[in-house]
Each structure stands twice: as structure tokens, then as C-alpha cells.
Amino acid sequence: MFGQRPIMRSLLPDSMDVYVPDGSGGFAGPVRVSRVRFDEEQSASDDAHRSADAGKGTVFVDAVLSDGAFEIPAGSRIEIGGRSYYVVKVRRRCGKWGRVHHWEVEVS
């Protein structure tokens, strides 16, 4: 019996550059990860000078199909879709036998 199938390629249209904290207050990188999916969110802001926040979202990284995939640590910075975000939280989603199926990377 086989494990879970990877996320379909057609659902992974984006690429991102990842900058991991280097331990001295800066960032190392970039590391390119392609075949990811970015689901962006934006909400209204109660700030009188802005009508919306800067945006946030979730990046889906498939353990098999995403080229360059790795577990991105919280506190990293990514560039995707022409914008820069900070990694707030990373959820590892495992399939059968405890193998990582994909990561859900929350960015803000």
C-alpha cells in the first residue's frame, strides 16, 4: 500500500526565495523553493491612513514535488509574488508512517 500522493503539480504554481536567520541578527540565503502555492489573505484595517493591512497568507510546500523543499524555520523571511513576508508559524503535515507530506507556512 502506498502513502499519500503529493499535492497536484497544477496546484503548485508559485516560487519563493527563503532567507533563514543566520544567528547574528541577519539572514542567510536566498534559497529558492519552486512549485509551492501561496494563498494570500488581506483584511480591512482600522488605521485611518490605510484601508487594508499589508497582507498575510499561507504557503504550501510539498515534501516531494516542491524543488528545494525543507522545513522553513519560524522567523525566516520569504519573498513571493513580488512581496516580502516573515514566517510566523510552520505546521508539518504528516501522512502514513509519519513521513512529512507537506508544510503549511504562515506568513505575515
XYZ file of N, CA and C in Angstrom:
324
model
N 0.839 -1.179 0.000
C 0.000 0.000 0.000
C 0.886 1.245 0.000
N 0.530 2.233 -0.796
C 1.320 3.442 -0.929
C 0.851 4.500 0.048
N 1.724 5.474 0.335
C 1.377 6.607 1.190
C 0.536 7.611 0.425
N 0.332 8.763 1.021
C -0.446 9.809 0.369
C 0.241 10.309 -0.886
N -0.540 10.694 -1.855
C 0.003 11.261 -3.077
C 0.439 12.702 -2.817
N 1.443 13.168 -3.570
C 1.849 14.575 -3.446
C 0.709 15.496 -3.858
N 0.822 16.760 -3.487
C -0.119 17.774 -3.961
C 0.032 17.845 -5.483
N -1.055 17.982 -6.194
C -1.005 18.016 -7.662
C -0.150 19.189 -8.149
N 0.685 18.935 -9.154
C 1.566 19.973 -9.710
C 0.806 21.228 -10.122
N -0.366 21.054 -10.676
C -1.147 22.202 -11.150
C -1.566 23.123 -10.004
N -1.508 22.627 -8.779
C -1.860 23.442 -7.617
C -0.643 24.103 -6.983
N 0.538 23.950 -7.606
C 1.784 24.494 -7.064
C 2.432 25.438 -8.090
N 1.797 26.592 -8.379
C 2.271 27.449 -9.464
C 3.344 28.478 -9.082
N 3.642 28.628 -7.807
C 4.486 29.726 -7.349
C 5.902 29.280 -7.005
N 6.785 30.251 -6.892
C 8.152 30.045 -6.410
C 8.441 31.099 -5.350
N 9.360 30.787 -4.447
C 9.712 31.756 -3.412
C 11.203 31.675 -3.113
N 11.725 32.760 -2.581
C 13.086 32.801 -2.075
C 12.997 32.839 -0.559
N 13.789 31.993 0.098
C 13.752 31.868 1.553
C 15.064 32.390 2.122
N 14.953 33.235 3.136
C 16.104 33.781 3.851
C 16.002 33.320 5.303
N 16.875 32.412 5.695
C 16.849 31.812 7.030
C 17.708 32.667 7.967
N 17.284 32.877 9.229
C 18.111 33.633 10.166
C 19.509 33.019 10.280
N 20.528 33.891 10.289
C 21.903 33.390 10.323
C 22.501 33.313 11.725
N 21.726 33.670 12.746
C 22.210 33.576 14.121
C 22.905 34.831 14.620
N 23.158 35.780 13.730
C 23.832 37.012 14.156
C 22.965 38.242 13.881
N 21.672 38.038 13.778
C 20.748 39.140 13.552
C 20.426 39.409 12.092
N 21.059 38.682 11.191
C 20.796 38.846 9.758
C 20.158 37.598 9.185
N 20.221 37.510 7.877
C 19.626 36.375 7.176
C 20.616 35.801 6.171
N 20.616 34.490 6.060
C 21.398 33.798 5.041
C 20.477 33.488 3.870
N 21.058 33.321 2.734
C 20.223 32.935 1.600
C 20.505 33.809 0.417
N 19.654 33.792 -0.551
C 18.374 33.103 -0.571
C 18.486 31.645 -1.016
N 17.494 30.879 -0.604
C 17.314 29.511 -1.074
C 16.021 29.515 -1.881
N 16.095 29.088 -3.113
C 14.922 29.087 -3.998
C 14.125 27.801 -3.792
N 12.824 27.942 -3.565
C 11.914 26.803 -3.469
C 10.823 27.038 -4.503
N 10.720 26.136 -5.458
C 9.710 26.289 -6.506
C 8.650 25.197 -6.375
N 7.578 25.388 -7.114
C 6.390 24.527 -7.044
C 5.782 24.557 -5.635
N 5.419 25.764 -5.213
C 4.706 25.966 -3.955
C 3.404 26.677 -4.291
N 2.530 26.782 -3.314
C 1.274 27.517 -3.502
C 1.166 28.573 -2.422
N 0.878 29.811 -2.832
C 0.694 30.903 -1.887
C -0.763 31.325 -1.910
N -1.452 31.139 -0.802
C -2.823 31.611 -0.633
C -2.758 32.868 0.214
N -2.910 34.012 -0.438
C -2.774 35.304 0.227
C -4.101 35.749 0.835
N -3.998 36.405 1.974
C -5.158 36.997 2.644
C -4.879 38.474 2.867
N -5.911 39.263 2.819
C -5.791 40.664 3.172
C -7.080 41.069 3.843
N -6.979 41.902 4.856
C -8.182 42.321 5.565
C -8.188 43.832 5.723
N -9.375 44.364 5.984
C -9.520 45.795 6.175
C -8.780 46.227 7.428
N -8.278 47.436 7.399
C -7.526 47.986 8.525
C -8.332 49.093 9.167
N -8.224 49.209 10.496
C -8.923 50.297 11.180
C -8.032 51.536 11.298
N -6.853 51.500 10.682
C -5.939 52.635 10.644
C -6.503 53.665 9.670
N -6.624 54.918 10.106
C -7.209 55.969 9.266
C -6.373 56.253 8.024
N -5.096 55.865 8.024
C -4.213 56.151 6.898
C -4.121 55.002 5.893
N -4.678 53.844 6.242
C -4.634 52.687 5.329
C -6.014 52.052 5.285
N -6.376 51.518 4.145
C -7.669 50.858 4.041
C -7.547 49.350 4.221
N -6.291 48.829 4.119
C -6.087 47.389 4.261
C -4.718 47.136 4.890
N -4.567 45.955 5.502
C -3.264 45.600 6.067
C -2.297 45.216 4.945
N -1.068 44.941 5.301
C -0.040 44.627 4.307
C -0.206 43.234 3.729
N -1.046 42.434 4.330
C -1.296 41.096 3.819
C -0.602 40.018 4.631
N -1.124 38.837 4.498
C -0.572 37.653 5.138
C -1.059 36.471 4.322
N -0.694 35.285 4.722
C -1.173 34.135 3.981
C -0.510 32.850 4.407
N -0.740 31.822 3.612
C -0.182 30.500 3.866
C 0.492 30.007 2.595
N 1.719 29.507 2.755
C 2.447 28.904 1.651
C 2.433 27.396 1.878
N 2.016 26.649 0.871
C 2.001 25.189 0.939
C 3.233 24.671 0.207
N 4.058 23.897 0.912
C 5.289 23.349 0.365
C 5.176 21.830 0.399
N 5.159 21.202 -0.765
C 5.043 19.749 -0.849
C 6.409 19.109 -0.619
N 6.452 18.078 0.215
C 7.721 17.426 0.551
C 8.344 16.710 -0.641
N 7.538 16.326 -1.634
C 8.043 15.574 -2.783
C 8.217 16.466 -4.014
N 7.203 17.225 -4.365
C 7.219 17.952 -5.633
C 7.830 19.349 -5.585
N 7.880 19.975 -4.426
C 8.448 21.322 -4.339
C 9.968 21.228 -4.407
N 10.549 21.763 -5.472
C 12.007 21.734 -5.641
C 12.668 22.586 -4.566
N 13.639 22.011 -3.874
C 14.356 22.728 -2.818
C 13.632 22.737 -1.491
N 12.585 21.917 -1.339
C 11.755 21.920 -0.129
C 12.552 21.554 1.117
N 12.272 22.268 2.187
C 12.812 21.962 3.509
C 11.879 22.587 4.535
N 12.035 22.208 5.798
C 11.194 22.785 6.848
C 11.742 24.157 7.198
N 11.043 25.174 6.769
C 11.478 26.561 6.943
C 11.247 26.971 8.392
N 12.270 27.448 9.078
C 12.077 27.819 10.485
C 11.298 29.121 10.642
N 10.483 29.185 11.694
C 9.795 30.427 12.031
C 10.849 31.505 12.246
N 10.528 32.723 11.855
C 11.480 33.819 11.959
C 12.238 34.067 10.672
N 12.086 33.163 9.713
C 12.713 33.352 8.403
C 11.948 34.428 7.646
N 12.532 34.875 6.555
C 11.876 35.833 5.678
C 11.741 35.172 4.312
N 10.616 35.405 3.648
C 10.446 34.885 2.292
C 10.058 36.017 1.361
N 10.367 35.831 0.098
C 9.891 36.722 -0.959
C 9.094 35.869 -1.925
N 7.851 36.281 -2.151
C 6.966 35.547 -3.051
C 5.975 36.536 -3.654
N 5.703 36.388 -4.921
C 4.741 37.272 -5.578
C 5.146 38.731 -5.549
N 6.457 39.007 -5.509
C 6.925 40.382 -5.501
C 6.859 41.073 -4.148
N 6.521 40.331 -3.103
C 6.422 40.901 -1.748
C 7.273 40.109 -0.776
N 7.599 40.747 0.326
C 8.400 40.119 1.371
C 7.532 39.877 2.600
N 7.685 38.707 3.202
C 6.906 38.329 4.385
C 7.816 37.667 5.407
N 7.376 37.676 6.670
C 8.059 36.927 7.726
C 7.289 35.649 8.018
N 8.025 34.592 8.295
C 7.413 33.308 8.632
C 7.023 33.363 10.107
N 5.727 33.248 10.362
C 5.186 33.334 11.709
C 5.087 31.955 12.355
N 4.649 30.966 11.567
C 4.420 29.624 12.099
C 4.545 28.620 10.961
N 5.046 27.428 11.297
C 5.153 26.354 10.311
C 4.476 25.115 10.876
N 3.546 24.548 10.112
C 2.878 23.313 10.517
C 3.336 22.184 9.617
N 3.854 21.148 10.218
C 4.269 19.946 9.476
C 3.061 19.034 9.406
N 2.685 18.637 8.197
C 1.572 17.716 7.993
C 2.140 16.378 7.540
N 1.931 15.375 8.355
C 2.499 14.053 8.070
C 1.421 13.115 7.537
N 1.853 12.213 6.692
C 0.974 11.195 6.143
C 1.206 9.894 6.886
N 0.983 8.825 6.181
C 1.179 7.497 6.763
C 2.633 7.300 7.156
N 2.842 6.529 8.155
C 4.173 6.164 8.657
C 4.959 7.369 9.157
N 4.292 8.465 9.423
C 4.948 9.629 10.000
C 5.804 10.447 9.052
N 5.765 10.160 7.777
C 6.545 10.933 6.796
C 5.865 12.267 6.521
N 6.685 13.300 6.351
C 6.138 14.621 6.035
C 5.501 14.587 4.654
N 4.247 15.008 4.580
C 3.546 15.128 3.298
C 3.742 16.545 2.747
N 3.507 17.554 3.596
C 3.717 18.935 3.198
C 3.835 19.814 4.432
N 4.295 21.041 4.219
C 4.356 22.033 5.275
C 3.401 23.166 4.929
N 2.750 23.711 5.958
C 1.920 24.900 5.805
C 2.644 26.029 6.529
N 3.103 26.991 5.771
C 3.950 28.066 6.286
C 3.113 29.334 6.379
N 2.813 29.769 7.595
C 2.039 31.008 7.795
C 2.983 32.193 7.742
N 2.636 33.156 6.903
C 3.457 34.356 6.747
C 2.641 35.613 6.979
N 3.343 36.657 7.402
C 2.681 37.928 7.679
C 3.635 39.065 7.347
